[in-house]
Amino acid sequence: MTADNTLCVPETLKTPNPAYLQAIEPSLLQLRVKGKEPPGSYFMTQSNSRFVAAEKDGKITSLLTNNGVWSKISWYETRTFHWALICWFVLIFMSGLVIGILALTRFPETAEHQLAQLLAVLICGLNLSFMIGMLLIIGELIYETPKKLALLLCIPISTSILAIGLPVLAILAWMNPEWSFIEQLHYLLVSLTAHGFIPFLNYWNLLGFRY
């Protein structure tokens, strides 16, 4: 709550524009129709709505409306955090794909080394394909559920299963003197990132056919 008794509800990935609420009575707020809110705000469709504030220790913890309850999001639900995660996934998966291909074609080692790099290339390549595919059809999801979505959703299921072998191969890599320290560290990052991608997909209901 600001000095002029205005509460800003920040944007998130699911609600891309912020809303500004004005306190008109104790614990009662109303949308500011004239003010800072940008055109097209999600909350502009509720211009006549009033919000009852639930407070704890003098701080607003949630807002009650006719449409439900709005609660304060956690740090891991913010738009900034999720965009940072997406950038991290793209960076690690791209590096895993490129370095894995180079290792397979230019620096042939033992069968164990080749298997580890092949699995990393497969998982990184499929995950990148899934992210690109979702980006290409995201506009269609507004109007309908395209048939190709079912095919795309098969990818994270496959990579989640394949990722089970990455920690085992990462441990073997640390025990193998043929791997350099940089290779070992990078493979560990690929392994951890591939496993971190699973709860990220689950958060967005992209792990399985949930539509």
JSON list of C-alpha atoms in Angstrom, two decimals:
[
{"chain": "A", "resi": 1, "resn": "MET", "atom": "CA", "xyz": [0.00, 0.00, 0.00]},
{"chain": "A", "resi": 2, "resn": "THR", "atom": "CA", "xyz": [1.46, 3.35, -1.06]},
{"chain": "A", "resi": 3, "resn": "ALA", "atom": "CA", "xyz": [1.22, 6.70, 0.71]},
{"chain": "A", "resi": 4, "resn": "ASP", "atom": "CA", "xyz": [-1.92, 7.64, -1.25]},
{"chain": "A", "resi": 5, "resn": "ASN", "atom": "CA", "xyz": [-3.67, 4.42, -0.11]},
{"chain": "A", "resi": 6, "resn": "THR", "atom": "CA", "xyz": [-3.21, 2.77, -3.52]},
{"chain": "A", "resi": 7, "resn": "LEU", "atom": "CA", "xyz": [-2.38, -0.94, -3.79]},
{"chain": "A", "resi": 8, "resn": "CYS", "atom": "CA", "xyz": [-0.56, -2.18, -6.88]},
{"chain": "A", "resi": 9, "resn": "VAL", "atom": "CA", "xyz": [-1.24, -5.78, -7.91]},
{"chain": "A", "resi": 10, "resn": "PRO", "atom": "CA", "xyz": [1.87, -6.56, -10.02]},
{"chain": "A", "resi": 11, "resn": "GLU", "atom": "CA", "xyz": [1.87, -8.37, -13.31]},
{"chain": "A", "resi": 12, "resn": "THR", "atom": "CA", "xyz": [2.67, -12.07, -13.55]},
{"chain": "A", "resi": 13, "resn": "LEU", "atom": "CA", "xyz": [3.06, -14.49, -16.44]},
{"chain": "A", "resi": 14, "resn": "LYS", "atom": "CA", "xyz": [-0.62, -15.35, -16.10]},
{"chain": "A", "resi": 15, "resn": "THR", "atom": "CA", "xyz": [-1.81, -11.74, -15.64]},
{"chain": "A", "resi": 16, "resn": "PRO", "atom": "CA", "xyz": [0.52, -9.65, -17.83]},
{"chain": "A", "resi": 17, "resn": "ASN", "atom": "CA", "xyz": [-0.66, -6.18, -16.70]},
{"chain": "A", "resi": 18, "resn": "PRO", "atom": "CA", "xyz": [-0.71, -4.65, -13.22]},
{"chain": "A", "resi": 19, "resn": "ALA", "atom": "CA", "xyz": [-3.82, -3.25, -11.53]},
{"chain": "A", "resi": 20, "resn": "TYR", "atom": "CA", "xyz": [-4.11, -0.31, -9.14]},
{"chain": "A", "resi": 21, "resn": "LEU", "atom": "CA", "xyz": [-6.65, -0.44, -6.33]},
{"chain": "A", "resi": 22, "resn": "GLN", "atom": "CA", "xyz": [-7.74, 2.56, -4.26]},
{"chain": "A", "resi": 23, "resn": "ALA", "atom": "CA", "xyz": [-8.75, 2.21, -0.61]},
{"chain": "A", "resi": 24, "resn": "ILE", "atom": "CA", "xyz": [-12.24, 3.72, -0.22]},
{"chain": "A", "resi": 25, "resn": "GLU", "atom": "CA", "xyz": [-12.95, 2.35, 3.26]},
{"chain": "A", "resi": 26, "resn": "PRO", "atom": "CA", "xyz": [-10.94, 0.35, 5.80]},
{"chain": "A", "resi": 27, "resn": "SER", "atom": "CA", "xyz": [-10.24, -3.06, 4.23]},
{"chain": "A", "resi": 28, "resn": "LEU", "atom": "CA", "xyz": [-12.28, -2.14, 1.14]},
{"chain": "A", "resi": 29, "resn": "LEU", "atom": "CA", "xyz": [-10.63, -1.28, -2.18]},
{"chain": "A", "resi": 30, "resn": "GLN", "atom": "CA", "xyz": [-11.88, -0.40, -5.63]},
{"chain": "A", "resi": 31, "resn": "LEU", "atom": "CA", "xyz": [-10.21, -0.43, -9.04]},
{"chain": "A", "resi": 32, "resn": "ARG", "atom": "CA", "xyz": [-8.84, 2.94, -10.12]},
{"chain": "A", "resi": 33, "resn": "VAL", "atom": "CA", "xyz": [-10.46, 3.57, -13.49]},
{"chain": "A", "resi": 34, "resn": "LYS", "atom": "CA", "xyz": [-8.53, 6.81, -13.94]},
{"chain": "A", "resi": 35, "resn": "GLY", "atom": "CA", "xyz": [-4.87, 6.54, -13.10]},
{"chain": "A", "resi": 36, "resn": "LYS", "atom": "CA", "xyz": [-1.84, 4.44, -13.88]},
{"chain": "A", "resi": 37, "resn": "GLU", "atom": "CA", "xyz": [-3.45, 1.25, -15.16]},
{"chain": "A", "resi": 38, "resn": "PRO", "atom": "CA", "xyz": [-2.55, 0.52, -18.81]},
{"chain": "A", "resi": 39, "resn": "PRO", "atom": "CA", "xyz": [-5.20, -0.04, -21.51]},
{"chain": "A", "resi": 40, "resn": "GLY", "atom": "CA", "xyz": [-6.16, -3.66, -21.90]},
{"chain": "A", "resi": 41, "resn": "SER", "atom": "CA", "xyz": [-5.46, -4.57, -18.29]},
{"chain": "A", "resi": 42, "resn": "TYR", "atom": "CA", "xyz": [-7.07, -7.83, -17.20]},
{"chain": "A", "resi": 43, "resn": "PHE", "atom": "CA", "xyz": [-8.58, -6.04, -14.24]},
{"chain": "A", "resi": 44, "resn": "MET", "atom": "CA", "xyz": [-10.21, -3.37, -16.43]},
{"chain": "A", "resi": 45, "resn": "THR", "atom": "CA", "xyz": [-12.91, -5.93, -17.20]},
{"chain": "A", "resi": 46, "resn": "GLN", "atom": "CA", "xyz": [-13.84, -5.69, -13.52]},
{"chain": "A", "resi": 47, "resn": "SER", "atom": "CA", "xyz": [-14.10, -1.91, -13.33]},
{"chain": "A", "resi": 48, "resn": "ASN", "atom": "CA", "xyz": [-17.15, -2.07, -11.07]},
{"chain": "A", "resi": 49, "resn": "SER", "atom": "CA", "xyz": [-15.67, -4.67, -8.74]},
{"chain": "A", "resi": 50, "resn": "ARG", "atom": "CA", "xyz": [-14.74, -4.00, -5.18]},
{"chain": "A", "resi": 51, "resn": "PHE", "atom": "CA", "xyz": [-12.08, -5.93, -3.27]},
{"chain": "A", "resi": 52, "resn": "VAL", "atom": "CA", "xyz": [-12.25, -6.84, 0.39]},
{"chain": "A", "resi": 53, "resn": "ALA", "atom": "CA", "xyz": [-8.77, -7.01, 1.87]},
{"chain": "A", "resi": 54, "resn": "ALA", "atom": "CA", "xyz": [-7.78, -9.70, 4.35]},
{"chain": "A", "resi": 55, "resn": "GLU", "atom": "CA", "xyz": [-5.04, -8.40, 6.64]},
{"chain": "A", "resi": 56, "resn": "LYS", "atom": "CA", "xyz": [-2.52, -9.90, 9.03]},
{"chain": "A", "resi": 57, "resn": "ASP", "atom": "CA", "xyz": [-0.22, -7.82, 11.23]},
{"chain": "A", "resi": 58, "resn": "GLY", "atom": "CA", "xyz": [-1.30, -4.71, 9.36]},
{"chain": "A", "resi": 59, "resn": "LYS", "atom": "CA", "xyz": [-0.39, -6.12, 5.92]},
{"chain": "A", "resi": 60, "resn": "ILE", "atom": "CA", "xyz": [-2.77, -7.19, 3.17]},
{"chain": "A", "resi": 61, "resn": "THR", "atom": "CA", "xyz": [-2.40, -10.93, 2.56]},
{"chain": "A", "resi": 62, "resn": "SER", "atom": "CA", "xyz": [-5.23, -11.53, 0.08]},
{"chain": "A", "resi": 63, "resn": "LEU", "atom": "CA", "xyz": [-8.11, -9.85, -1.76]},
{"chain": "A", "resi": 64, "resn": "LEU", "atom": "CA", "xyz": [-11.64, -11.24, -1.87]},
{"chain": "A", "resi": 65, "resn": "THR", "atom": "CA", "xyz": [-13.79, -10.53, -4.93]},
{"chain": "A", "resi": 66, "resn": "ASN", "atom": "CA", "xyz": [-16.98, -11.86, -6.48]},
{"chain": "A", "resi": 67, "resn": "ASN", "atom": "CA", "xyz": [-14.80, -14.02, -8.72]},
{"chain": "A", "resi": 68, "resn": "GLY", "atom": "CA", "xyz": [-12.69, -15.63, -6.00]},
{"chain": "A", "resi": 69, "resn": "VAL", "atom": "CA", "xyz": [-9.70, -14.93, -3.80]},
{"chain": "A", "resi": 70, "resn": "TRP", "atom": "CA", "xyz": [-6.48, -13.22, -4.95]},
{"chain": "A", "resi": 71, "resn": "SER", "atom": "CA", "xyz": [-3.48, -14.19, -2.83]},
{"chain": "A", "resi": 72, "resn": "LYS", "atom": "CA", "xyz": [0.02, -12.77, -2.85]},
{"chain": "A", "resi": 73, "resn": "ILE", "atom": "CA", "xyz": [2.25, -14.88, -5.06]},
{"chain": "A", "resi": 74, "resn": "SER", "atom": "CA", "xyz": [5.48, -16.40, -3.85]},
{"chain": "A", "resi": 75, "resn": "TRP", "atom": "CA", "xyz": [8.88, -15.40, -5.25]},
{"chain": "A", "resi": 76, "resn": "TYR", "atom": "CA", "xyz": [9.01, -18.55, -7.40]},
{"chain": "A", "resi": 77, "resn": "GLU", "atom": "CA", "xyz": [5.74, -17.58, -9.10]},
{"chain": "A", "resi": 78, "resn": "THR", "atom": "CA", "xyz": [6.90, -14.18, -10.32]},
{"chain": "A", "resi": 79, "resn": "ARG", "atom": "CA", "xyz": [7.35, -13.38, -13.99]},
{"chain": "A", "resi": 80, "resn": "THR", "atom": "CA", "xyz": [11.00, -12.41, -13.49]},
{"chain": "A", "resi": 81, "resn": "PHE", "atom": "CA", "xyz": [11.86, -15.74, -11.89]},
{"chain": "A", "resi": 82, "resn": "HIS", "atom": "CA", "xyz": [10.18, -17.78, -14.61]},
{"chain": "A", "resi": 83, "resn": "TRP", "atom": "CA", "xyz": [11.78, -15.84, -17.44]},
{"chain": "A", "resi": 84, "resn": "ALA", "atom": "CA", "xyz": [15.16, -16.31, -15.76]},
{"chain": "A", "resi": 85, "resn": "LEU", "atom": "CA", "xyz": [14.45, -20.04, -15.58]},
{"chain": "A", "resi": 86, "resn": "ILE", "atom": "CA", "xyz": [13.51, -20.18, -19.25]},
{"chain": "A", "resi": 87, "resn": "CYS", "atom": "CA", "xyz": [16.74, -18.39, -20.22]},
{"chain": "A", "resi": 88, "resn": "TRP", "atom": "CA", "xyz": [18.73, -20.81, -18.06]},
{"chain": "A", "resi": 89, "resn": "PHE", "atom": "CA", "xyz": [17.06, -23.86, -19.63]},
{"chain": "A", "resi": 90, "resn": "VAL", "atom": "CA", "xyz": [17.73, -22.58, -23.15]},
{"chain": "A", "resi": 91, "resn": "LEU", "atom": "CA", "xyz": [21.37, -21.76, -22.36]},
{"chain": "A", "resi": 92, "resn": "ILE", "atom": "CA", "xyz": [22.18, -25.12, -20.74]},
{"chain": "A", "resi": 93, "resn": "PHE", "atom": "CA", "xyz": [20.26, -27.22, -23.25]},
{"chain": "A", "resi": 94, "resn": "MET", "atom": "CA", "xyz": [21.91, -25.44, -26.18]},
{"chain": "A", "resi": 95, "resn": "SER", "atom": "CA", "xyz": [25.37, -25.87, -24.66]},
{"chain": "A", "resi": 96, "resn": "GLY", "atom": "CA", "xyz": [24.64, -29.52, -23.89]},
{"chain": "A", "resi": 97, "resn": "LEU", "atom": "CA", "xyz": [23.53, -30.11, -27.47]},
{"chain": "A", "resi": 98, "resn": "VAL", "atom": "CA", "xyz": [26.53, -28.38, -29.08]},
{"chain": "A", "resi": 99, "resn": "ILE", "atom": "CA", "xyz": [29.19, -29.75, -26.74]},
{"chain": "A", "resi": 100, "resn": "GLY", "atom": "CA", "xyz": [27.67, -33.23, -26.87]},
{"chain": "A", "resi": 101, "resn": "ILE", "atom": "CA", "xyz": [27.69, -33.27, -30.69]},
{"chain": "A", "resi": 102, "resn": "LEU", "atom": "CA", "xyz": [31.29, -32.04, -30.76]},
{"chain": "A", "resi": 103, "resn": "ALA", "atom": "CA", "xyz": [32.30, -34.73, -28.28]},
{"chain": "A", "resi": 104, "resn": "LEU", "atom": "CA", "xyz": [30.61, -37.42, -30.36]},
{"chain": "A", "resi": 105, "resn": "THR", "atom": "CA", "xyz": [32.08, -36.34, -33.69]},
{"chain": "A", "resi": 106, "resn": "ARG", "atom": "CA", "xyz": [35.48, -34.81, -32.95]},
{"chain": "A", "resi": 107, "resn": "PHE", "atom": "CA", "xyz": [36.69, -36.36, -29.73]},
{"chain": "A", "resi": 108, "resn": "PRO", "atom": "CA", "xyz": [35.69, -40.02, -29.68]},
{"chain": "A", "resi": 109, "resn": "GLU", "atom": "CA", "xyz": [36.42, -41.60, -26.31]},
{"chain": "A", "resi": 110, "resn": "THR", "atom": "CA", "xyz": [35.30, -44.77, -24.57]},
{"chain": "A", "resi": 111, "resn": "ALA", "atom": "CA", "xyz": [31.86, -46.33, -25.05]},
{"chain": "A", "resi": 112, "resn": "GLU", "atom": "CA", "xyz": [30.84, -44.99, -21.62]},
{"chain": "A", "resi": 113, "resn": "HIS", "atom": "CA", "xyz": [31.81, -41.45, -22.62]},
{"chain": "A", "resi": 114, "resn": "GLN", "atom": "CA", "xyz": [29.95, -41.77, -25.93]},
{"chain": "A", "resi": 115, "resn": "LEU", "atom": "CA", "xyz": [26.81, -43.09, -24.22]},
{"chain": "A", "resi": 116, "resn": "ALA", "atom": "CA", "xyz": [26.81, -40.22, -21.72]},
{"chain": "A", "resi": 117, "resn": "GLN", "atom": "CA", "xyz": [27.16, -37.59, -24.45]},
{"chain": "A", "resi": 118, "resn": "LEU", "atom": "CA", "xyz": [24.58, -39.29, -26.65]},
{"chain": "A", "resi": 119, "resn": "LEU", "atom": "CA", "xyz": [21.99, -39.23, -23.85]},
{"chain": "A", "resi": 120, "resn": "ALA", "atom": "CA", "xyz": [22.73, -35.57, -23.11]},
{"chain": "A", "resi": 121, "resn": "VAL", "atom": "CA", "xyz": [22.40, -34.66, -26.79]},
{"chain": "A", "resi": 122, "resn": "LEU", "atom": "CA", "xyz": [19.10, -36.52, -27.07]},
{"chain": "A", "resi": 123, "resn": "ILE", "atom": "CA", "xyz": [17.57, -34.92, -23.95]},
{"chain": "A", "resi": 124, "resn": "CYS", "atom": "CA", "xyz": [18.82, -31.41, -24.70]},
{"chain": "A", "resi": 125, "resn": "GLY", "atom": "CA", "xyz": [17.74, -31.59, -28.34]},
{"chain": "A", "resi": 126, "resn": "LEU", "atom": "CA", "xyz": [14.26, -32.86, -27.51]},
{"chain": "A", "resi": 127, "resn": "ASN", "atom": "CA", "xyz": [13.72, -30.29, -24.75]},
{"chain": "A", "resi": 128, "resn": "LEU", "atom": "CA", "xyz": [14.78, -27.47, -27.06]},
{"chain": "A", "resi": 129, "resn": "SER", "atom": "CA", "xyz": [12.45, -28.82, -29.76]},
{"chain": "A", "resi": 130, "resn": "PHE", "atom": "CA", "xyz": [9.60, -28.85, -27.25]},
{"chain": "A", "resi": 131, "resn": "MET", "atom": "CA", "xyz": [10.24, -25.25, -26.19]},
{"chain": "A", "resi": 132, "resn": "ILE", "atom": "CA", "xyz": [10.41, -24.07, -29.80]},
{"chain": "A", "resi": 133, "resn": "GLY", "atom": "CA", "xyz": [7.29, -26.04, -30.69]},
{"chain": "A", "resi": 134, "resn": "MET", "atom": "CA", "xyz": [5.32, -24.54, -27.80]},
{"chain": "A", "resi": 135, "resn": "LEU", "atom": "CA", "xyz": [6.47, -21.07, -28.84]},
{"chain": "A", "resi": 136, "resn": "LEU", "atom": "CA", "xyz": [5.22, -21.67, -32.39]},
{"chain": "A", "resi": 137, "resn": "ILE", "atom": "CA", "xyz": [1.74, -22.86, -31.39]},
{"chain": "A", "resi": 138, "resn": "ILE", "atom": "CA", "xyz": [1.14, -20.62, -28.37]},
{"chain": "A", "resi": 139, "resn": "GLY", "atom": "CA", "xyz": [-0.97, -18.27, -30.48]},
{"chain": "A", "resi": 140, "resn": "GLU", "atom": "CA", "xyz": [-3.25, -21.14, -31.54]},
{"chain": "A", "resi": 141, "resn": "LEU", "atom": "CA", "xyz": [-3.90, -22.14, -27.91]},
{"chain": "A", "resi": 142, "resn": "ILE", "atom": "CA", "xyz": [-5.90, -18.94, -27.40]},
{"chain": "A", "resi": 143, "resn": "TYR", "atom": "CA", "xyz": [-8.59, -20.14, -29.79]},
{"chain": "A", "resi": 144, "resn": "GLU", "atom": "CA", "xyz": [-8.40, -23.94, -29.77]},
{"chain": "A", "resi": 145, "resn": "THR", "atom": "CA", "xyz": [-6.37, -26.97, -28.74]},
{"chain": "A", "resi": 146, "resn": "PRO", "atom": "CA", "xyz": [-4.34, -27.95, -31.83]},
{"chain": "A", "resi": 147, "resn": "LYS", "atom": "CA", "xyz": [-3.90, -31.65, -32.55]},
{"chain": "A", "resi": 148, "resn": "LYS", "atom": "CA", "xyz": [-0.12, -31.23, -32.68]},
{"chain": "A", "resi": 149, "resn": "LEU", "atom": "CA", "xyz": [-0.15, -30.31, -28.98]},
{"chain": "A", "resi": 150, "resn": "ALA", "atom": "CA", "xyz": [-0.62, -33.98, -28.06]},
{"chain": "A", "resi": 151, "resn": "LEU", "atom": "CA", "xyz": [2.47, -34.86, -30.10]},
{"chain": "A", "resi": 152, "resn": "LEU", "atom": "CA", "xyz": [4.48, -32.09, -28.47]},
{"chain": "A", "resi": 153, "resn": "LEU", "atom": "CA", "xyz": [3.46, -33.20, -24.98]},
{"chain": "A", "resi": 154, "resn": "CYS", "atom": "CA", "xyz": [4.97, -36.62, -25.65]},
{"chain": "A", "resi": 155, "resn": "ILE", "atom": "CA", "xyz": [8.42, -35.01, -25.64]},
{"chain": "A", "resi": 156, "resn": "PRO", "atom": "CA", "xyz": [8.64, -33.95, -21.96]},
{"chain": "A", "resi": 157, "resn": "ILE", "atom": "CA", "xyz": [7.33, -37.36, -20.88]},
{"chain": "A", "resi": 158, "resn": "SER", "atom": "CA", "xyz": [10.12, -39.02, -22.87]},
{"chain": "A", "resi": 159, "resn": "THR", "atom": "CA", "xyz": [12.86, -36.67, -21.67]},
{"chain": "A", "resi": 160, "resn": "SER", "atom": "CA", "xyz": [11.73, -37.00, -18.06]},
{"chain": "A", "resi": 161, "resn": "ILE", "atom": "CA", "xyz": [12.15, -40.76, -18.30]},
{"chain": "A", "resi": 162, "resn": "LEU", "atom": "CA", "xyz": [15.47, -40.49, -20.12]},
{"chain": "A", "resi": 163, "resn": "ALA", "atom": "CA", "xyz": [16.75, -38.01, -17.51]},
{"chain": "A", "resi": 164, "resn": "ILE", "atom": "CA", "xyz": [16.80, -40.80, -14.93]},
{"chain": "A", "resi": 165, "resn": "GLY", "atom": "CA", "xyz": [20.07, -42.02, -16.43]},
{"chain": "A", "resi": 166, "resn": "LEU", "atom": "CA", "xyz": [21.82, -38.64, -16.36]},
{"chain": "A", "resi": 167, "resn": "PRO", "atom": "CA", "xyz": [22.77, -38.59, -12.64]},
{"chain": "A", "resi": 168, "resn": "VAL", "atom": "CA", "xyz": [24.22, -42.10, -12.92]},
{"chain": "A", "resi": 169, "resn": "LEU", "atom": "CA", "xyz": [26.35, -41.12, -15.91]},
{"chain": "A", "resi": 170, "resn": "ALA", "atom": "CA", "xyz": [27.32, -37.85, -14.20]},
{"chain": "A", "resi": 171, "resn": "ILE", "atom": "CA", "xyz": [28.66, -39.79, -11.21]},
{"chain": "A", "resi": 172, "resn": "LEU", "atom": "CA", "xyz": [30.56, -42.13, -13.52]},
{"chain": "A", "resi": 173, "resn": "ALA", "atom": "CA", "xyz": [31.98, -39.09, -15.32]},
{"chain": "A", "resi": 174, "resn": "TRP", "atom": "CA", "xyz": [33.41, -37.72, -12.04]},
{"chain": "A", "resi": 175, "resn": "MET", "atom": "CA", "xyz": [35.04, -41.10, -11.42]},
{"chain": "A", "resi": 176, "resn": "ASN", "atom": "CA", "xyz": [36.49, -41.31, -14.93]},
{"chain": "A", "resi": 177, "resn": "PRO", "atom": "CA", "xyz": [39.90, -39.62, -15.37]},
{"chain": "A", "resi": 178, "resn": "GLU", "atom": "CA", "xyz": [39.29, -39.32, -19.12]},
{"chain": "A", "resi": 179, "resn": "TRP", "atom": "CA", "xyz": [36.80, -36.53, -18.43]},
{"chain": "A", "resi": 180, "resn": "SER", "atom": "CA", "xyz": [38.28, -33.09, -17.81]},
{"chain": "A", "resi": 181, "resn": "PHE", "atom": "CA", "xyz": [37.02, -31.04, -14.85]},
{"chain": "A", "resi": 182, "resn": "ILE", "atom": "CA", "xyz": [35.16, -28.67, -17.23]},
{"chain": "A", "resi": 183, "resn": "GLU", "atom": "CA", "xyz": [33.46, -31.62, -18.93]},
{"chain": "A", "resi": 184, "resn": "GLN", "atom": "CA", "xyz": [32.49, -33.12, -15.58]},
{"chain": "A", "resi": 185, "resn": "LEU", "atom": "CA", "xyz": [31.10, -29.81, -14.30]},
{"chain": "A", "resi": 186, "resn": "HIS", "atom": "CA", "xyz": [29.17, -29.12, -17.49]},
{"chain": "A", "resi": 187, "resn": "TYR", "atom": "CA", "xyz": [27.67, -32.60, -17.57]},
{"chain": "A", "resi": 188, "resn": "LEU", "atom": "CA", "xyz": [26.58, -32.18, -13.96]},
{"chain": "A", "resi": 189, "resn": "LEU", "atom": "CA", "xyz": [24.88, -28.88, -14.86]},
{"chain": "A", "resi": 190, "resn": "VAL", "atom": "CA", "xyz": [23.10, -30.54, -17.79]},
{"chain": "A", "resi": 191, "resn": "SER", "atom": "CA", "xyz": [21.92, -33.34, -15.49]},
{"chain": "A", "resi": 192, "resn": "LEU", "atom": "CA", "xyz": [20.63, -30.96, -12.79]},
{"chain": "A", "resi": 193, "resn": "THR", "atom": "CA", "xyz": [18.97, -28.69, -15.36]},
{"chain": "A", "resi": 194, "resn": "ALA", "atom": "CA", "xyz": [17.21, -31.60, -17.08]},
{"chain": "A", "resi": 195, "resn": "HIS", "atom": "CA", "xyz": [15.79, -32.67, -13.72]},
{"chain": "A", "resi": 196, "resn": "GLY", "atom": "CA", "xyz": [14.89, -29.07, -12.81]},
{"chain": "A", "resi": 197, "resn": "PHE", "atom": "CA", "xyz": [12.97, -28.81, -16.08]},
{"chain": "A", "resi": 198, "resn": "ILE", "atom": "CA", "xyz": [10.54, -31.48, -14.85]},
{"chain": "A", "resi": 199, "resn": "PRO", "atom": "CA", "xyz": [8.94, -29.50, -11.96]},
{"chain": "A", "resi": 200, "resn": "PHE", "atom": "CA", "xyz": [8.91, -26.43, -14.20]},
{"chain": "A", "resi": 201, "resn": "LEU", "atom": "CA", "xyz": [6.84, -28.33, -16.77]},
{"chain": "A", "resi": 202, "resn": "ASN", "atom": "CA", "xyz": [4.60, -29.70, -14.05]},
{"chain": "A", "resi": 203, "resn": "TYR", "atom": "CA", "xyz": [3.95, -26.18, -12.70]},
{"chain": "A", "resi": 204, "resn": "TRP", "atom": "CA", "xyz": [2.66, -25.12, -16.14]},
{"chain": "A", "resi": 205, "resn": "ASN", "atom": "CA", "xyz": [0.65, -28.36, -16.61]},
{"chain": "A", "resi": 206, "resn": "LEU", "atom": "CA", "xyz": [2.89, -29.39, -19.50]},
{"chain": "A", "resi": 207, "resn": "LEU", "atom": "CA", "xyz": [3.93, -32.74, -18.05]},
{"chain": "A", "resi": 208, "resn": "GLY", "atom": "CA", "xyz": [1.32, -35.13, -19.33]},
{"chain": "A", "resi": 209, "resn": "PHE", "atom": "CA", "xyz": [-1.93, -34.52, -21.22]},
{"chain": "A", "resi": 210, "resn": "ARG", "atom": "CA", "xyz": [-3.72, -32.11, -18.91]},
{"chain": "A", "resi": 211, "resn": "TYR", "atom": "CA", "xyz": [-6.07, -30.22, -21.20]}
]
